[in-house]
Structure formats: structure tokens, C-alpha cells
GROMACS .gro file of C-alpha atoms in nm:
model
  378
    1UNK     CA    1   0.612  -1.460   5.517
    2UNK     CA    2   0.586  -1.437   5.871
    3UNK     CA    3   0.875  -1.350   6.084
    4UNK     CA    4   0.935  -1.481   6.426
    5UNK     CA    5   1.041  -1.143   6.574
    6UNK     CA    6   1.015  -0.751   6.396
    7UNK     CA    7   1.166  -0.465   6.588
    8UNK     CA    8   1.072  -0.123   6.476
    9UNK     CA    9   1.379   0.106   6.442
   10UNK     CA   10   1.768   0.073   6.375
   11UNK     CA   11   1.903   0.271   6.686
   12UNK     CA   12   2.147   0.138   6.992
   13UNK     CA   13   1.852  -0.096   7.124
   14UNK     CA   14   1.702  -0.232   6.814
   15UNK     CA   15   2.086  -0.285   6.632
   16UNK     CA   16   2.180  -0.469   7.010
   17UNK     CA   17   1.877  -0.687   7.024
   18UNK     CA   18   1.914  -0.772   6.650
   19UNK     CA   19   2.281  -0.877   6.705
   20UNK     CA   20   2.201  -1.105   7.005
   21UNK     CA   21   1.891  -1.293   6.856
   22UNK     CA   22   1.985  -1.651   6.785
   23UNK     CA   23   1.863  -1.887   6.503
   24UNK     CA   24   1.515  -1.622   6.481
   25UNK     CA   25   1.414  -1.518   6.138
   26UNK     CA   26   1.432  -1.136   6.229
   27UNK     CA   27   1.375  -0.809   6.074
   28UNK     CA   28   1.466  -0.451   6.187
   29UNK     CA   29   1.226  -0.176   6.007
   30UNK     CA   30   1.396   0.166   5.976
   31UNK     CA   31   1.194   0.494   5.879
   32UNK     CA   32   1.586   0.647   5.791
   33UNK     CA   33   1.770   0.566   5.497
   34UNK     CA   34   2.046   0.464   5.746
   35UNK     CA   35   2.090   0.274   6.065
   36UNK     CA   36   2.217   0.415   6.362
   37UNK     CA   37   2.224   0.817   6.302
   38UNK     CA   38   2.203   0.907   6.717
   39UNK     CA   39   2.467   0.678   6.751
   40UNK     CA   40   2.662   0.854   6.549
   41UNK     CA   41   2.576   1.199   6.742
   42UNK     CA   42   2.655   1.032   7.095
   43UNK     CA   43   2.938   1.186   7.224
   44UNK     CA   44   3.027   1.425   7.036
   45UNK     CA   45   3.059   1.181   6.749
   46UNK     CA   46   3.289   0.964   6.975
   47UNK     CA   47   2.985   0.748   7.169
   48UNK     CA   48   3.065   0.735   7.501
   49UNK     CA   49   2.909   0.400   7.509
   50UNK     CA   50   2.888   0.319   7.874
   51UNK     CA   51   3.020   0.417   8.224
   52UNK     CA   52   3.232   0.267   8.465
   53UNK     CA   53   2.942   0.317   8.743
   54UNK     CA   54   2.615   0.208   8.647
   55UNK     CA   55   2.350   0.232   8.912
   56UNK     CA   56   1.970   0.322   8.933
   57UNK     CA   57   2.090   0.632   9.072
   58UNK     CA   58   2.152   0.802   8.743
   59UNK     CA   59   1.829   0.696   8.568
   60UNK     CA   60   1.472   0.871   8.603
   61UNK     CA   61   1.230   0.631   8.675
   62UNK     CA   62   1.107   0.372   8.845
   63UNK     CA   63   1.408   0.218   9.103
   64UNK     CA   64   1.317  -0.139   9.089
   65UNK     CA   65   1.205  -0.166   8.763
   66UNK     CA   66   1.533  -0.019   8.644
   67UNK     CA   67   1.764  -0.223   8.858
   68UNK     CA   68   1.649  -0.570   8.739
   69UNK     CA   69   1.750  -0.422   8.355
   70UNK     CA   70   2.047  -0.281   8.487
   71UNK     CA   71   2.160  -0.603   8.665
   72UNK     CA   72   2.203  -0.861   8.338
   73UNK     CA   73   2.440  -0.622   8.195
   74UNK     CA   74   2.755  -0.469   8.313
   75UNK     CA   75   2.951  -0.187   8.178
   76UNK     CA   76   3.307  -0.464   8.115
   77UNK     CA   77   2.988  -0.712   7.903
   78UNK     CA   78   2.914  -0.362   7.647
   79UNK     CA   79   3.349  -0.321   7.603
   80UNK     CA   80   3.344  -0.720   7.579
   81UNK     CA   81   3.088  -0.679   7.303
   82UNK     CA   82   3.308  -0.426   7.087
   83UNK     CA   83   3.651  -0.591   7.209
   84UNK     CA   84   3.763  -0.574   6.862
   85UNK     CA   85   3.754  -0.165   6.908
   86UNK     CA   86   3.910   0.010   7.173
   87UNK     CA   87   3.766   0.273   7.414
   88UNK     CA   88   3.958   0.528   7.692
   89UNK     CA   89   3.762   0.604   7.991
   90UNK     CA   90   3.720   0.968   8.010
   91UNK     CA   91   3.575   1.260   8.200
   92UNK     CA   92   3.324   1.127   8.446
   93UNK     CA   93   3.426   0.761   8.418
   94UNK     CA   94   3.274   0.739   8.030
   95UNK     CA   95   3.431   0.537   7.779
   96UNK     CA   96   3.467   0.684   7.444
   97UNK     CA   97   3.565   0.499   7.124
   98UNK     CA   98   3.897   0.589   7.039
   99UNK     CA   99   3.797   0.547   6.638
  100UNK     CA  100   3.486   0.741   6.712
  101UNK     CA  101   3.087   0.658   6.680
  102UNK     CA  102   3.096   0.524   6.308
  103UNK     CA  103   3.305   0.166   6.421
  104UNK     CA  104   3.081   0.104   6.700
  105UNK     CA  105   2.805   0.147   6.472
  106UNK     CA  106   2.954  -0.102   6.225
  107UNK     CA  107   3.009  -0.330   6.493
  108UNK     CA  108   2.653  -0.326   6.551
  109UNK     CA  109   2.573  -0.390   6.155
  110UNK     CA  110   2.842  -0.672   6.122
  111UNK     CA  111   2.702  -0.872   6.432
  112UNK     CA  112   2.349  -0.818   6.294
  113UNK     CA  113   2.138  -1.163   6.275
  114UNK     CA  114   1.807  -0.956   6.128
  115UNK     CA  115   1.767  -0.833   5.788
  116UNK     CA  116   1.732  -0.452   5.773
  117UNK     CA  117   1.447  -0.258   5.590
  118UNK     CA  118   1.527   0.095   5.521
  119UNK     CA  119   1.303   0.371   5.420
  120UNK     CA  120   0.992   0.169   5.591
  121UNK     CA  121   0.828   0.396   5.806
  122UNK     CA  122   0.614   0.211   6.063
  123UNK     CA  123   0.237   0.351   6.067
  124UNK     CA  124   0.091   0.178   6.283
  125UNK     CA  125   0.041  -0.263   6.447
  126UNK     CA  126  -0.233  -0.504   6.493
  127UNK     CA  127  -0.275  -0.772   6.641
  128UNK     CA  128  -0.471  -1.055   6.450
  129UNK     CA  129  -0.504  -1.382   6.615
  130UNK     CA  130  -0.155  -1.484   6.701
  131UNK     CA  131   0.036  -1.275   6.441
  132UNK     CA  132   0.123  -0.884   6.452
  133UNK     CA  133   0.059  -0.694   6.120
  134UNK     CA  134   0.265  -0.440   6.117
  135UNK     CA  135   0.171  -0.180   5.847
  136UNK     CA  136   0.458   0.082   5.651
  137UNK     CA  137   0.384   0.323   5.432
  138UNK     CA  138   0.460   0.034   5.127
  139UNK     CA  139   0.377  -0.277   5.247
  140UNK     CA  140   0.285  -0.522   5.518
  141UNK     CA  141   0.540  -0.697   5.764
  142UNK     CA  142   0.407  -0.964   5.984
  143UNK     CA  143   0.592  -1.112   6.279
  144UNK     CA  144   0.497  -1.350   6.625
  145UNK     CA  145   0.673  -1.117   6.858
  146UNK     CA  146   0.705  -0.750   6.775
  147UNK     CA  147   0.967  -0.554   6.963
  148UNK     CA  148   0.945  -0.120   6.983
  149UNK     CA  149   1.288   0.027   6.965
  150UNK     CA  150   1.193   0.336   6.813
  151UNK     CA  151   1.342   0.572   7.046
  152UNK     CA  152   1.211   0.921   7.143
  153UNK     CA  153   1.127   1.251   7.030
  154UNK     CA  154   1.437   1.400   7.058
  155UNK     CA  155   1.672   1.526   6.807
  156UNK     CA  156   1.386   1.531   6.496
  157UNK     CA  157   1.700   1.632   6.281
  158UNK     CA  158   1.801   1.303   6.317
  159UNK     CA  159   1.464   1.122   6.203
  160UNK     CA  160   1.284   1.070   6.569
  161UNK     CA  161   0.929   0.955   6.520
  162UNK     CA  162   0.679   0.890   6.793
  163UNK     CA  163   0.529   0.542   6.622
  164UNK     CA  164   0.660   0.358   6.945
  165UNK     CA  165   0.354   0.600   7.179
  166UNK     CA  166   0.168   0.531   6.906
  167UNK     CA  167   0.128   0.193   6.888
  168UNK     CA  168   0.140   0.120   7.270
  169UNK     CA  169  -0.150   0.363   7.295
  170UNK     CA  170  -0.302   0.165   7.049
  171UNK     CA  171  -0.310  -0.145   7.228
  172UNK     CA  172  -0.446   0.044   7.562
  173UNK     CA  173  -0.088   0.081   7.688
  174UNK     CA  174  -0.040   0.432   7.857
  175UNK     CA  175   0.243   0.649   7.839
  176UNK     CA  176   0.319   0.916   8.092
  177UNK     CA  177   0.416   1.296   7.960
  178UNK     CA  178   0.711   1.365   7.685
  179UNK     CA  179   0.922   1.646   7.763
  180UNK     CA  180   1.242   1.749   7.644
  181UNK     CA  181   1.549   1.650   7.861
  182UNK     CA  182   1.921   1.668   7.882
  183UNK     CA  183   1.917   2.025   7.719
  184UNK     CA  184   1.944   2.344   7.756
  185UNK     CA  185   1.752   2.601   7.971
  186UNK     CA  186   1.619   2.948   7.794
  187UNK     CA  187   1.636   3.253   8.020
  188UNK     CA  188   1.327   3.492   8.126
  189UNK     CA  189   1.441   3.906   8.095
  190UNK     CA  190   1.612   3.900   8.378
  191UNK     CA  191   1.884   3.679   8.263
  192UNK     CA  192   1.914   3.811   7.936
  193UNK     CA  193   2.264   3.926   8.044
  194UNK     CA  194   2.340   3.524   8.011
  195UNK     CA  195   2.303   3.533   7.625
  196UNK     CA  196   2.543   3.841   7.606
  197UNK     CA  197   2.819   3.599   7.745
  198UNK     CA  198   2.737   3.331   7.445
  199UNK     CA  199   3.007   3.109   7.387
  200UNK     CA  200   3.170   3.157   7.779
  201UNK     CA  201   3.204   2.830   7.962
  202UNK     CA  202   3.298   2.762   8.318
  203UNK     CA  203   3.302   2.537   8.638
  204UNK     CA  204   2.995   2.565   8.867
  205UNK     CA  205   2.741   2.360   9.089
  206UNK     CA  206   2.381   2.323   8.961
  207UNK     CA  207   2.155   2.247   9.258
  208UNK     CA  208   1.807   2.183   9.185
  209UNK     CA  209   1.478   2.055   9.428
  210UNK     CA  210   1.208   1.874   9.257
  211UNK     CA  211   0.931   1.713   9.461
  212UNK     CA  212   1.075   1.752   9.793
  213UNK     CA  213   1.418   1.583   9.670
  214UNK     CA  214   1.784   1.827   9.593
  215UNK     CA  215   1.981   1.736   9.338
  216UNK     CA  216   2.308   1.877   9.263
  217UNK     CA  217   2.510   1.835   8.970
  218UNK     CA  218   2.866   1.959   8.915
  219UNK     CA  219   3.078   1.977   8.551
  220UNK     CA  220   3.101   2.275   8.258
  221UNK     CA  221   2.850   2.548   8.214
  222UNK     CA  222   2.815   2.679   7.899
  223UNK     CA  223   2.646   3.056   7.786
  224UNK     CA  224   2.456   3.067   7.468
  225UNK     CA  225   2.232   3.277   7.263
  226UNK     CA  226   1.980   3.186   7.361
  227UNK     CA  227   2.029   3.097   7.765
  228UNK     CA  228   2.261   2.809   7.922
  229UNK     CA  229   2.382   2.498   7.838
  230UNK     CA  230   2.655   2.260   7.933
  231UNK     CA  231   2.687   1.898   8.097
  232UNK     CA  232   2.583   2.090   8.467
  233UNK     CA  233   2.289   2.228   8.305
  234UNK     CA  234   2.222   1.932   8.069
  235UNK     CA  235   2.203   1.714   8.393
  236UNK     CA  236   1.992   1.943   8.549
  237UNK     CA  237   1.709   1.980   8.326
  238UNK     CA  238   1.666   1.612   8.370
  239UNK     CA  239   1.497   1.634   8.747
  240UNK     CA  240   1.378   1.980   8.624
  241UNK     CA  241   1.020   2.055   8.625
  242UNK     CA  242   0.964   2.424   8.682
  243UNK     CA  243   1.052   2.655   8.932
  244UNK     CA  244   1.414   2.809   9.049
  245UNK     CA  245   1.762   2.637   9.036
  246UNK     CA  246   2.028   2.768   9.164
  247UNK     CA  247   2.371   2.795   9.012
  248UNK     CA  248   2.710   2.845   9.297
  249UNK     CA  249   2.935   2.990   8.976
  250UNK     CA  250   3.261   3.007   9.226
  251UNK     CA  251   3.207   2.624   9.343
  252UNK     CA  252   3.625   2.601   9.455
  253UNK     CA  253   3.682   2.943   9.541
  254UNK     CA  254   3.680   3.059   9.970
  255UNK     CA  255   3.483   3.398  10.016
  256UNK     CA  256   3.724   3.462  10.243
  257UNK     CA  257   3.980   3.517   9.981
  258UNK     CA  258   3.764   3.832   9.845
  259UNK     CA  259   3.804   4.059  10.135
  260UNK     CA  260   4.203   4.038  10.130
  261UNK     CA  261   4.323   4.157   9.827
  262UNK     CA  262   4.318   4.522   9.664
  263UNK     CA  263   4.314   4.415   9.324
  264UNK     CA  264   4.009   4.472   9.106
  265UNK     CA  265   3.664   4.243   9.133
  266UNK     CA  266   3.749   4.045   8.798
  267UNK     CA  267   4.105   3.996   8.871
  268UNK     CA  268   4.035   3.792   9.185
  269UNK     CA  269   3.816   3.562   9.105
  270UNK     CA  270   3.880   3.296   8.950
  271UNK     CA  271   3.615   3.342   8.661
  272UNK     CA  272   3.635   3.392   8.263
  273UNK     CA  273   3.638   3.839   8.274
  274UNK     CA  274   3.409   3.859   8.087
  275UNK     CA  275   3.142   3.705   8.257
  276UNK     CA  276   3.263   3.884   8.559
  277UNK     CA  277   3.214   4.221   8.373
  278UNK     CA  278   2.918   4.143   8.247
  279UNK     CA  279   2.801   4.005   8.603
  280UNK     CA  280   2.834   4.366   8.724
  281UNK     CA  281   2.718   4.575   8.479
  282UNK     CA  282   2.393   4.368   8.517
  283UNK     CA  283   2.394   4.486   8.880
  284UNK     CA  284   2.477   4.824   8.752
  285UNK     CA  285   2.860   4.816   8.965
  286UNK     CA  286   3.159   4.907   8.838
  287UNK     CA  287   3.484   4.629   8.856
  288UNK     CA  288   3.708   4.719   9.182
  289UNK     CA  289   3.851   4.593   9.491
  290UNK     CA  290   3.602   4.409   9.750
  291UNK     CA  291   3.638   4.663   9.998
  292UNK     CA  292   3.526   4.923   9.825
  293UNK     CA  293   3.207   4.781   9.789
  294UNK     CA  294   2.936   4.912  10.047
  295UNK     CA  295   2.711   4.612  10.188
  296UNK     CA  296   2.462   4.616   9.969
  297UNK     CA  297   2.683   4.573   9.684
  298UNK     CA  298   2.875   4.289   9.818
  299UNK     CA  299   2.573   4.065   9.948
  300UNK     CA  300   2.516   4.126   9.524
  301UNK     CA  301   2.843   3.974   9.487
  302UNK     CA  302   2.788   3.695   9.704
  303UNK     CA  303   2.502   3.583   9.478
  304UNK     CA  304   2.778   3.445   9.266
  305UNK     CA  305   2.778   3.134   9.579
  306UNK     CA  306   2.424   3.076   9.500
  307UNK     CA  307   2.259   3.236   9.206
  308UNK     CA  308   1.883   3.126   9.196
  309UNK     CA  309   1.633   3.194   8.894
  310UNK     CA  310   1.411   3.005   8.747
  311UNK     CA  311   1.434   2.911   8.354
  312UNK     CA  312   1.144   3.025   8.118
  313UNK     CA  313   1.148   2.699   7.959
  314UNK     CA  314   1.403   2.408   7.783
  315UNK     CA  315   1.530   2.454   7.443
  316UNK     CA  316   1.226   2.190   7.348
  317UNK     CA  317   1.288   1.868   7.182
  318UNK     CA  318   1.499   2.011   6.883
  319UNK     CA  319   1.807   2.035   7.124
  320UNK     CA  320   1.725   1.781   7.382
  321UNK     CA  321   1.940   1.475   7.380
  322UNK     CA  322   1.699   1.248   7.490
  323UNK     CA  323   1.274   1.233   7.602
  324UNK     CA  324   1.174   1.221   7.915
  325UNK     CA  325   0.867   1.009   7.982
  326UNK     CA  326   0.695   0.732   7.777
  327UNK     CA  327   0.579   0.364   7.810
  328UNK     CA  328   0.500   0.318   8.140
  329UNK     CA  329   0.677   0.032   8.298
  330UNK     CA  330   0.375  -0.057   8.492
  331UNK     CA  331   0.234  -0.171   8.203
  332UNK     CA  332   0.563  -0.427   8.174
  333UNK     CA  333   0.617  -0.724   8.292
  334UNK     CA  334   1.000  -0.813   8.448
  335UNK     CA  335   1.066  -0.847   8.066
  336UNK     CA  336   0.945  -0.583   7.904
  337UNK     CA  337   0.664  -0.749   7.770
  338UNK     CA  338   0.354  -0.563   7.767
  339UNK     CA  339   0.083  -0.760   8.077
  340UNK     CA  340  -0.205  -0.690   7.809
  341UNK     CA  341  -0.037  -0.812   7.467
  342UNK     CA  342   0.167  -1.101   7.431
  343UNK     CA  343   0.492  -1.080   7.215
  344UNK     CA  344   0.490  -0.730   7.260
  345UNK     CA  345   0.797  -0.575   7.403
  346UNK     CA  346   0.922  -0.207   7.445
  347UNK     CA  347   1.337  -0.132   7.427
  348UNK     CA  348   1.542   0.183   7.481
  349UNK     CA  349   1.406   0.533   7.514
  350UNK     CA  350   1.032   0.471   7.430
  351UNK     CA  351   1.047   0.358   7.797
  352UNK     CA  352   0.992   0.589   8.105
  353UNK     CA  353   1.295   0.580   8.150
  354UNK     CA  354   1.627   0.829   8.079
  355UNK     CA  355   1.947   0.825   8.217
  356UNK     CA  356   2.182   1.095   8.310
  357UNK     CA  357   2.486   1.237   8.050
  358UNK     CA  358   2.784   1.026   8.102
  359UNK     CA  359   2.663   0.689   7.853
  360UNK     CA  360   2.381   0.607   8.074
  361UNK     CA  361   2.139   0.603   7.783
  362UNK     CA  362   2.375   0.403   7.534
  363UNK     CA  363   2.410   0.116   7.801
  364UNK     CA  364   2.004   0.117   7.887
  365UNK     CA  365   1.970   0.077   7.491
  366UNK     CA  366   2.183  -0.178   7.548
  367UNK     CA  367   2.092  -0.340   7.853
  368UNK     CA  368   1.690  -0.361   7.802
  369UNK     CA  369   1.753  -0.505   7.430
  370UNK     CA  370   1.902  -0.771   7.632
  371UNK     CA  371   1.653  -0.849   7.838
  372UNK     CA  372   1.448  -0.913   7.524
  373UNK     CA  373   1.682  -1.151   7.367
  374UNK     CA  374   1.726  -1.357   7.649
  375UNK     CA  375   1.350  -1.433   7.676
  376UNK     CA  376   1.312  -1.497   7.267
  377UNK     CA  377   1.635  -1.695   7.231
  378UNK     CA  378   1.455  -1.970   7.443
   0.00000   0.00000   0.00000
């Protein structure tokens, strides 16, 4: 049997594009025993599943490229599309399903127009003649148009797989570098003091530079065993590459307000105490009033406004949320169709793409699977 399109994997873009193919004879293969399983981790296991301000702006990549996905879908089309659930927009303009990730997901599986193989991890795809063979571990799926939705590298607890590099390195498609991104940052010996204060969260300003550009992000910080975490620094590592960022941990708070007051260091500022302990026992200071600081000691204190160090490395693709890098969209025509292979497409995080935290991802998923069905519903 030969189908008109296959679409390796059962995440956000292969479920979308499956649900908006019309009269196609269509089949998702899924390496999983079950569809879906990031969209079940997305926000927090409530799936922030777009954001009220979608823009190019929060999306690594290239501009133009992005924009003319971005511009067939907008965020009140993905709500339309699950109108029969109901979302509140949240922190940072997201929308979260109030029934959480699981009813968005069966959304996705009701709407479906393809037939879903589980357990059929892809090897590998040729081309012969006009068809696609696509080859699983089992058997042999064949297909006119084949479309790669298998996602990244990230989260391998959740079944990532890197068949989609694979196979568009295969057919002399390049892909630029994976690294992990939107995750955390582990700490050289100099901010070991940071993992002492696991579990501590607070308010601060990430500011970043990466080739010649500044970047700053603000939202929750979050201390961990093993270095620092949190939307801020989840953002962050995004535009990351190496080198120093710099953290202002008193982002609402005048310095003029330190000099005033005789109460103690930790009692004036308007940080968790223990960090603020901690802080100064790093410095080797003890906790009193401002003034009784010599100079030295306060231009230490001051590096609260702008503490710079540079990370010894990511919590690697384990942790990460999403991959950065991938396909390259050079490669891609205006519809993600590959210049060298006809009937090949590439949807969703296999692309060199990744958006910011806030359901940026989610509605890219969404957005490029689009793209796709437009193009083979005519």
C-alpha cells in the first residue's frame, strides 16, 4: 500500500498536520508507545499552548524565514482550534489549558485524519523513483510525500530520537550544530556557593551579549544543586554560547535605599536571607548595616546590580526543554519542502529553529505543520 503522505513522529507538529490533512490517506509513525508525551510535559503539565504576542523576535533563527511560518497562523486560530477546551492567559501573556496538557492532547487524537503506528521506530528513508520507503525496525511504510516531525534531542526521558538529522543528512540536507537550550546553567568553583542556596528562587535581570547583540531577559531565578535555573535563566541559555552573563539580583530595588538605614545587610534588601547570608559569607563579610562596610566591601555588595560569571556549561540535553539547531532552512523552500527532494518536508523542532519559554515552541509546532497541509490539501 502506498500512502499519499507519512509523517514520522506523534508530537505537537506531526498530531497538527495529521488533524488538518484533508481526504489524504495518511499515516503518523511513532517510535513511543504513546502519542504526544512532550505535550504532556509542556507547561508544567498544563501546555501553555501559545502566546498572546507572537513575533520573530522570540524565535532563534533565521528572521524571514520564520516570519512567513509565523504569518498563516495566529495565536486566536490555535484557541479556535481547541474551542471546545478552555485556556486562561497567564504569566507572560501564555495561555494555559485550564484542564491541563492531557485534553489538548486528546483534542489532537480526536481531530486526527491519519492512522497512527505505535512502537515503529523510523530507521532510516529512501527515495525510489517517485515513492519514499520508509524503513522501521518491523516493516516497510511507503508514502508520495514524507513529512519529518520528529522533534529534537531534548528530553531523551521522553523518547527523543535524532531520525529527523538523520534522514535529512541522508538526502545531502545539512543541519547546523545541536545544543541543549532552554535549560539550566552549571556553575564553575567559584559559584559553588549557588548550589548551597538549592531550592531559593527570586526576581532578577539576566543580561547576556552574544555576537555583538545584548539580550536581557527578566522573570524567576531559581538555585539548584547543581547551578541555576529558572524562566530568566532558561531564556538565557537560548542566545547563550559561552562566555559571561551577568545577573542584576536586586532588579526593583534603588541603591540609594542601602546607605539610609541602620538595620542589618539581609534585612534591607529585599532578597530571600538566605541567599543574602550566603552572598556574604562567600565574600567572607559578616551581615550588618551598609555603613559599616569600608569601600571595598560595599563595591562587593554592589555586585548584587550586576553579577557577571560565566557558566561552565548547560545541564546538556537531559534537562533542556528544547534543541537548538537542526535542518537548515536554507535548504527549504517557502514551504518547508526540501529544494533537493521533492515531497520532502521538515515540521517543528527538527528545524533551526527554537523559540523562547512562554508557548513559542507549541505554536511553531503548530504553525509550520500548517504550512505543510496547506500545500498537500491542494
Amino acid at each position: 500500500m502506498i500512502y499519499d503522505v507519512i509523517i514520522i513522529g506523534a508530537g505537537a507538529s506531526g498530531l497538527f498536520l495529521g488533524a488538518n490533512l484533508n481526504g489524504k490517506k495518511v499515516a503518523i509513525l511513532e517510535k513511543n508507545s504513546s502519542a504526544g508525551k512532550k505535550i504532556l510535559a509542556s507547561g508544567g503539565g498544563r501546555c501553555n499552548i501559545t502566546n498572546r504576542f507572537i513575533s520573530t523576535k522570540n524565535y532563534l533563527g533565521e528572521q524571514k524565514f520564520i516570519e512567513q511560518i509565523l504569518k498563516i497562523l495566529a495565536p486566536d486560530q490555535v484557541l479556535n482550534f481547541f474551542s471546545e477546551l478552555k485556556f486562561s492567559e497567564q504569566k507572560q501573556n501564555q495561555f494555559f489549558c485550564d484542564s491541563g496538557a492531557k485534553s489538548v492532547l486528546n483534542v489532537l487524537l480526536k481531530r486526527q485524519k491519519a492512522d497512527i503506528f505505535y512502537n515503529e521506530e523510523v530507521l532510516g528513508a529512501k527515495k525510489v523513483d517517485e515513492i519514499f520507503e520508509i524503513l522501521t525496525k518491523d516493516e516497510k511504510f511507503r508514502a508520495r510525500n514524507l513529512v519529518i516531525a520528529s522533534g529534537g534531542l531534548s528530553y531523551k526521558a521522553l523518547g527523543a530520537s535524532d531520525i529527523g538529522y538523520k534522514i535529512a543528512n541522508d538526502f545531502g540536507i545539512e543541519t547546523s550544530t545541536l545544543s541543549p537550550a532552554l535549560v539550566g546553567f552549571s556553575v564553575q568553583k567559584d559559584e559553588f556557593w549557588f548550589k548551597e542556596l538549592s531550592g531559593v528562587s527570586l526576581k532578577a535581570d539576566v543580561k547576556i551579549n552574544s555576537k555583538n547583540e545584548s539580550y536581557k531577559f527578566s522573570g524567576d531565578l531559581l538555585f539548584t544543586h547543581r547551578g541555576i535555573s529558572g524562566p530568566a535563566i532558561l531564556n538565557a541559555s537560548l542566545f547563550w554560547q559561552k562566555g559571561r552573563i551577568c545577573i542584576n539580583f536586586l532588579p526593583k530595588f534603588n541603591e540609594k535605599n542601602l546607605i539610609n538605614g541602620k538595620k542589618q545587610l539581609s534585612s534591607v534588601l529585599p532578597l530571600p536571607k538566605r541567599f543574602v547570608l550566603e552572598f556574604l559569607k562567600k565574600f567572607g563579610l559578616k551581615d550588618r548595616a551598609f555603613y559599616e562596610f569600608n569601600d571595598n566591601e560595599r563595591q562587593i555588595i554592589k555586585r548584587l546590580f550586576a553579577y557577571e560569571f560565566a557558566p561552565a556549561g548547560t545541564f546538556g540535553f537531559e534537562r533542556a526543554e528544547v534543541t537548538k539547531g537542526g535542518v537548515k532552512s536554507e535548504f527549504l523552500d517557502e514551504n518547508l519542502q526540501a529544494y533537493n527532494v521533492k515531497g520532502l518536508y521538515f515540521v517543528g523542532e527538527v528545524l533551526d529553529i527554537t523559540g523562547m519559554l512562554g508557548g513559542y515552541n507549541l505554536h511553531f509546532a503548530f504553525a509550520s505543520a500548517l504550512k505543510v497541509a496547506r500545500v498537500l490539501n491542494l
